[in-house]
Amino acid sequence: MTAPTGDGPVEQYLDEMFDRLAGTGSAGRRLLAEAEGHLLTAAADGRARGLDAATAEREAIARFGTVTSVVRHVPAPARAIRAALRPLLTGTWLAVGLVLLWWGGSGVLTWLLGWPWTRLLIATDGFGGRPDMCGRPWVPPDPAADCFTRYREYLHLVPQGGDRDTYPWVAVGGALILVAWLLVRRTTVLGSAAWTPAPVVFGLGLAVPFGLAAPVLAFYGISGAFPQAQNWALSHLTAGLLAAVIGVAAARHVRARPRRT
Amino acid sequence: MDVKGHLDLLLLAVLADAGPVHGYAVITALRERSEGVFDVPEGTVYPALHRLERAGLVISRWEQATPRRRRVYELTTDGRHARTAKQSEWRRFVTGVQAVIGPAATRATA
């Protein structure tokens, strides 16, 4: 008597093992076959010792070990690893393009907003914190530049004031990377579902870092604007705002349906 | 007792003595010959046998003669050499440990 008991513990155990071995190829199929033979033999031995069928099966399973402890010893085949790396590669491609576009784009946006921001600062005397911004001693005499130009040129265009001249090229580089992705996915296998990152993974991979960066940058931007406006406040506000937009868009992407092949 | 790190030697030793044998018998022999000391989760023995086979120390085949299809394992020539080498290594290890802990310690724990 070695037949399984239908919906008994061994059958349920093998069902769980089957699910957990998905993607392991021939190594998984072989282990499943051997596990079935082993458990049925062990259960038959238990019944021969006088145990009832269910108890014999539970004892056989207890001796065999949990599904997790057994399955983790099965190596994933190389093709499974390659399959996992494909969406990782394309996801990295997209993420790099997006990060570059965000960083360079925030610099471009800050440069554009620099005009009204500087005029507002001068009109309100640094939001009321610095009387007579265009008078001495705040602005040294310079016949080549007026007060507005000197303040605007002094603004940081990206957070921390770095990358003052190259940010447009960073933005262009990011945009080109994303455009290249759009072209490639239309014309090659990279557009297939096998190469497309799962919406949940990709969405969370962007939503979490951008979602965390947004309030931090915005906080620094706001704290830099009051009571005396600092030259780095606008760049932090802009970068934080763009990060929030990307974070929200990525969070919405989490709920998107995966593409079918 | 945790046999992690020593399972390969134990399996090679059982297979060397038992000849062509299926996994269930290997596990039973392991338990009986150790008098229950090595009570490993039986399911982990199969991946270990597969690993030995990938290393070329064991070969296997499906046996259809029994009521249920079973995989039969057997040592290769390399497996026999590996068993001898690992066995010698283990004996040196035991001798070294024994020399360090000494007979007094052995008596104290007895």
mmCIF file of N, CA, C and O in Angstrom, chain A residues 163-213:
data_model
loop_
_atom_site.group_PDB
_atom_site.id
_atom_site.type_symbol
_atom_site.label_atom_id
_atom_site.label_comp_id
_atom_site.label_asym_id
_atom_site.label_seq_id
_atom_site.Cartn_x
_atom_site.Cartn_y
_atom_site.Cartn_z
ATOM 1 N N ASP A 163 27.575 71.322 -11.080
ATOM 2 C CA ASP A 163 27.075 71.090 -12.424
ATOM 3 C C ASP A 163 26.438 72.349 -13.025
ATOM 4 O O ASP A 163 25.398 72.300 -13.672
ATOM 5 N N ARG A 164 27.065 73.521 -12.807
ATOM 6 C CA ARG A 164 26.419 74.752 -13.235
ATOM 7 C C ARG A 164 26.347 74.886 -14.755
ATOM 8 O O ARG A 164 25.399 75.470 -15.294
ATOM 9 N N ASP A 165 27.310 74.365 -15.452
ATOM 10 C CA ASP A 165 27.343 74.550 -16.903
ATOM 11 C C ASP A 165 26.890 73.313 -17.686
ATOM 12 O O ASP A 165 26.460 73.428 -18.827
ATOM 13 N N THR A 166 27.004 72.152 -17.094
ATOM 14 C CA THR A 166 26.757 70.932 -17.883
ATOM 15 C C THR A 166 25.332 70.402 -17.744
ATOM 16 O O THR A 166 24.967 69.460 -18.449
ATOM 17 N N TYR A 167 24.519 71.000 -16.863
ATOM 18 C CA TYR A 167 23.193 70.423 -16.640
ATOM 19 C C TYR A 167 22.339 70.322 -17.905
ATOM 20 O O TYR A 167 21.592 69.346 -18.049
ATOM 21 N N PRO A 168 22.412 71.276 -18.871
ATOM 22 C CA PRO A 168 21.584 71.074 -20.076
ATOM 23 C C PRO A 168 21.980 69.809 -20.824
ATOM 24 O O PRO A 168 21.130 69.110 -21.372
ATOM 25 N N TRP A 169 23.267 69.517 -20.837
ATOM 26 C CA TRP A 169 23.723 68.324 -21.552
ATOM 27 C C TRP A 169 23.331 67.052 -20.806
ATOM 28 O O TRP A 169 23.073 66.020 -21.424
ATOM 29 N N VAL A 170 23.286 67.166 -19.479
ATOM 30 C CA VAL A 170 22.800 66.015 -18.699
ATOM 31 C C VAL A 170 21.339 65.748 -19.050
ATOM 32 O O VAL A 170 20.927 64.590 -19.264
ATOM 33 N N ALA A 171 20.556 66.814 -19.140
ATOM 34 C CA ALA A 171 19.138 66.655 -19.499
ATOM 35 C C ALA A 171 18.984 66.078 -20.907
ATOM 36 O O ALA A 171 18.165 65.174 -21.143
ATOM 37 N N VAL A 172 19.784 66.601 -21.835
ATOM 38 C CA VAL A 172 19.719 66.098 -23.218
ATOM 39 C C VAL A 172 20.128 64.624 -23.257
ATOM 40 O O VAL A 172 19.495 63.803 -23.940
ATOM 41 N N GLY A 173 21.172 64.285 -22.513
ATOM 42 C CA GLY A 173 21.617 62.886 -22.467
ATOM 43 C C GLY A 173 20.528 61.973 -21.937
ATOM 44 O O GLY A 173 20.264 60.898 -22.491
ATOM 45 N N GLY A 174 19.870 62.401 -20.868
ATOM 46 C CA GLY A 174 18.775 61.600 -20.311
ATOM 47 C C GLY A 174 17.639 61.437 -21.303
ATOM 48 O O GLY A 174 17.090 60.344 -21.471
ATOM 49 N N ALA A 175 17.290 62.538 -21.986
ATOM 50 C CA ALA A 175 16.209 62.477 -22.974
ATOM 51 C C ALA A 175 16.579 61.547 -24.124
ATOM 52 O O ALA A 175 15.736 60.766 -24.603
ATOM 53 N N LEU A 176 17.837 61.621 -24.571
ATOM 54 C CA LEU A 176 18.269 60.746 -25.667
ATOM 55 C C LEU A 176 18.211 59.274 -25.264
ATOM 56 O O LEU A 176 17.827 58.413 -26.062
ATOM 57 N N ILE A 177 18.596 58.992 -24.043
ATOM 58 C CA ILE A 177 18.541 57.604 -23.562
ATOM 59 C C ILE A 177 17.103 57.089 -23.587
ATOM 60 O O ILE A 177 16.831 55.960 -24.013
ATOM 61 N N LEU A 178 16.169 57.936 -23.159
ATOM 62 C CA LEU A 178 14.761 57.516 -23.143
ATOM 63 C C LEU A 178 14.199 57.394 -24.565
ATOM 64 O O LEU A 178 13.442 56.462 -24.860
ATOM 65 N N VAL A 179 14.580 58.318 -25.434
ATOM 66 C CA VAL A 179 14.114 58.235 -26.833
ATOM 67 C C VAL A 179 14.691 56.981 -27.503
ATOM 68 O O VAL A 179 13.981 56.277 -28.238
ATOM 69 N N ALA A 180 15.959 56.701 -27.212
ATOM 70 C CA ALA A 180 16.578 55.505 -27.776
ATOM 71 C C ALA A 180 15.832 54.258 -27.318
ATOM 72 O O ALA A 180 15.611 53.321 -28.094
ATOM 73 N N TRP A 181 15.421 54.253 -26.067
ATOM 74 C CA TRP A 181 14.656 53.116 -25.551
ATOM 75 C C TRP A 181 13.333 52.953 -26.316
ATOM 76 O O TRP A 181 12.956 51.841 -26.707
ATOM 77 N N LEU A 182 12.643 54.077 -26.556
ATOM 78 C CA LEU A 182 11.370 54.013 -27.283
ATOM 79 C C LEU A 182 11.578 53.454 -28.689
ATOM 80 O O LEU A 182 10.762 52.663 -29.180
ATOM 81 N N LEU A 183 12.658 53.879 -29.332
ATOM 82 C CA LEU A 183 12.923 53.388 -30.691
ATOM 83 C C LEU A 183 13.282 51.906 -30.678
ATOM 84 O O LEU A 183 12.793 51.117 -31.486
ATOM 85 N N VAL A 184 14.129 51.542 -29.742
ATOM 86 C CA VAL A 184 14.610 50.155 -29.690
ATOM 87 C C VAL A 184 13.472 49.192 -29.370
ATOM 88 O O VAL A 184 13.365 48.113 -29.943
ATOM 89 N N ARG A 185 12.586 49.593 -28.460
ATOM 90 C CA ARG A 185 11.515 48.676 -28.068
ATOM 91 C C ARG A 185 10.502 48.480 -29.199
ATOM 92 O O ARG A 185 9.764 47.502 -29.217
ATOM 93 N N ARG A 186 10.444 49.443 -30.136
ATOM 94 C CA ARG A 186 9.536 49.287 -31.270
ATOM 95 C C ARG A 186 10.106 48.387 -32.356
ATOM 96 O O ARG A 186 9.359 47.802 -33.135
ATOM 97 N N THR A 187 11.420 48.297 -32.404
ATOM 98 C CA THR A 187 12.042 47.617 -33.539
ATOM 99 C C THR A 187 12.757 46.325 -33.173
ATOM 100 O O THR A 187 13.153 45.579 -34.065
ATOM 101 N N THR A 188 12.962 46.057 -31.882
ATOM 102 C CA THR A 188 13.713 44.856 -31.502
ATOM 103 C C THR A 188 12.926 44.048 -30.476
ATOM 104 O O THR A 188 11.834 44.438 -30.048
ATOM 105 N N VAL A 189 13.557 42.955 -30.054
ATOM 106 C CA VAL A 189 12.930 42.063 -29.076
ATOM 107 C C VAL A 189 12.841 42.720 -27.703
ATOM 108 O O VAL A 189 12.125 42.240 -26.817
ATOM 109 N N LEU A 190 13.542 43.823 -27.531
ATOM 110 C CA LEU A 190 13.501 44.490 -26.231
ATOM 111 C C LEU A 190 12.117 45.039 -25.893
ATOM 112 O O LEU A 190 11.858 45.427 -24.756
ATOM 113 N N GLY A 191 11.247 45.075 -26.886
ATOM 114 C CA GLY A 191 9.885 45.511 -26.612
ATOM 115 C C GLY A 191 8.975 44.413 -26.118
ATOM 116 O O GLY A 191 7.826 44.670 -25.753
ATOM 117 N N SER A 192 9.471 43.179 -26.082
ATOM 118 C CA SER A 192 8.628 42.057 -25.661
ATOM 119 C C SER A 192 8.480 42.046 -24.144
ATOM 120 O O SER A 192 9.231 42.694 -23.415
ATOM 121 N N ALA A 193 7.505 41.268 -23.695
ATOM 122 C CA ALA A 193 7.239 41.207 -22.249
ATOM 123 C C ALA A 193 8.432 40.645 -21.484
ATOM 124 O O ALA A 193 8.655 41.004 -20.327
ATOM 125 N N ALA A 194 9.213 39.754 -22.156
ATOM 126 C CA ALA A 194 10.357 39.146 -21.470
ATOM 127 C C ALA A 194 11.388 40.187 -21.065
ATOM 128 O O ALA A 194 12.154 39.981 -20.124
ATOM 129 N N TRP A 195 11.441 41.298 -21.809
ATOM 130 C CA TRP A 195 12.426 42.341 -21.521
ATOM 131 C C TRP A 195 11.821 43.515 -20.752
ATOM 132 O O TRP A 195 12.515 44.478 -20.442
ATOM 133 N N THR A 196 10.534 43.449 -20.501
ATOM 134 C CA THR A 196 9.866 44.571 -19.851
ATOM 135 C C THR A 196 9.823 44.350 -18.342
ATOM 136 O O THR A 196 9.363 43.307 -17.892
ATOM 137 N N PRO A 197 10.292 45.313 -17.564
ATOM 138 C CA PRO A 197 10.252 45.147 -16.110
ATOM 139 C C PRO A 197 8.813 45.046 -15.604
ATOM 140 O O PRO A 197 7.920 45.677 -16.175
ATOM 141 N N ALA A 198 8.619 44.274 -14.566
ATOM 142 C CA ALA A 198 7.289 44.178 -13.959
ATOM 143 C C ALA A 198 6.882 45.557 -13.444
ATOM 144 O O ALA A 198 7.692 46.248 -12.836
ATOM 145 N N PRO A 199 5.618 45.968 -13.701
ATOM 146 C CA PRO A 199 5.186 47.309 -13.271
ATOM 147 C C PRO A 199 5.402 47.553 -11.784
ATOM 148 O O PRO A 199 5.801 48.643 -11.385
ATOM 149 N N VAL A 200 5.160 46.537 -10.980
ATOM 150 C CA VAL A 200 5.299 46.724 -9.523
ATOM 151 C C VAL A 200 6.757 46.999 -9.164
ATOM 152 O O VAL A 200 7.073 47.940 -8.430
ATOM 153 N N VAL A 201 7.648 46.183 -9.713
ATOM 154 C CA VAL A 201 9.074 46.328 -9.373
ATOM 155 C C VAL A 201 9.612 47.661 -9.888
ATOM 156 O O VAL A 201 10.263 48.423 -9.155
ATOM 157 N N PHE A 202 9.320 47.943 -11.168
ATOM 158 C CA PHE A 202 9.845 49.170 -11.766
ATOM 159 C C PHE A 202 9.228 50.404 -11.098
ATOM 160 O O PHE A 202 9.931 51.378 -10.787
ATOM 161 N N GLY A 203 7.915 50.349 -10.886
ATOM 162 C CA GLY A 203 7.244 51.495 -10.269
ATOM 163 C C GLY A 203 7.767 51.778 -8.873
ATOM 164 O O GLY A 203 8.089 52.915 -8.529
ATOM 165 N N LEU A 204 7.870 50.728 -8.066
ATOM 166 C CA LEU A 204 8.375 50.932 -6.705
ATOM 167 C C LEU A 204 9.844 51.328 -6.709
ATOM 168 O O LEU A 204 10.283 52.118 -5.871
ATOM 169 N N GLY A 205 10.602 50.776 -7.663
ATOM 170 C CA GLY A 205 12.024 51.114 -7.749
ATOM 171 C C GLY A 205 12.254 52.589 -8.002
ATOM 172 O O GLY A 205 13.302 53.133 -7.625
ATOM 173 N N LEU A 206 11.310 53.250 -8.644
ATOM 174 C CA LEU A 206 11.415 54.702 -8.867
ATOM 175 C C LEU A 206 10.637 55.501 -7.826
ATOM 176 O O LEU A 206 11.093 56.541 -7.358
ATOM 177 N N ALA A 207 9.454 54.988 -7.468
ATOM 178 C CA ALA A 207 8.588 55.751 -6.557
ATOM 179 C C ALA A 207 9.237 55.917 -5.185
ATOM 180 O O ALA A 207 9.129 56.996 -4.582
ATOM 181 N N VAL A 208 9.909 54.897 -4.708
ATOM 182 C CA VAL A 208 10.492 54.984 -3.359
ATOM 183 C C VAL A 208 11.622 56.021 -3.300
ATOM 184 O O VAL A 208 11.569 56.941 -2.478
ATOM 185 N N PRO A 209 12.665 55.924 -4.153
ATOM 186 C CA PRO A 209 13.740 56.930 -4.032
ATOM 187 C C PRO A 209 13.285 58.347 -4.369
ATOM 188 O O PRO A 209 13.636 59.302 -3.665
ATOM 189 N N PHE A 210 12.485 58.493 -5.431
ATOM 190 C CA PHE A 210 12.022 59.837 -5.779
ATOM 191 C C PHE A 210 11.024 60.347 -4.733
ATOM 192 O O PHE A 210 11.017 61.534 -4.406
ATOM 193 N N GLY A 211 10.189 59.433 -4.224
ATOM 194 C CA GLY A 211 9.239 59.825 -3.191
ATOM 195 C C GLY A 211 9.936 60.263 -1.912
ATOM 196 O O GLY A 211 9.443 61.132 -1.184
ATOM 197 N N LEU A 212 11.066 59.665 -1.602
ATOM 198 C CA LEU A 212 11.825 60.070 -0.417
ATOM 199 C C LEU A 212 12.607 61.357 -0.674
ATOM 200 O O LEU A 212 12.731 62.204 0.214
ATOM 201 N N ALA A 213 13.129 61.497 -1.893
ATOM 202 C CA ALA A 213 13.938 62.680 -2.205
ATOM 203 C C ALA A 213 13.079 63.939 -2.259
ATOM 204 O O ALA A 213 13.526 65.025 -1.859
#
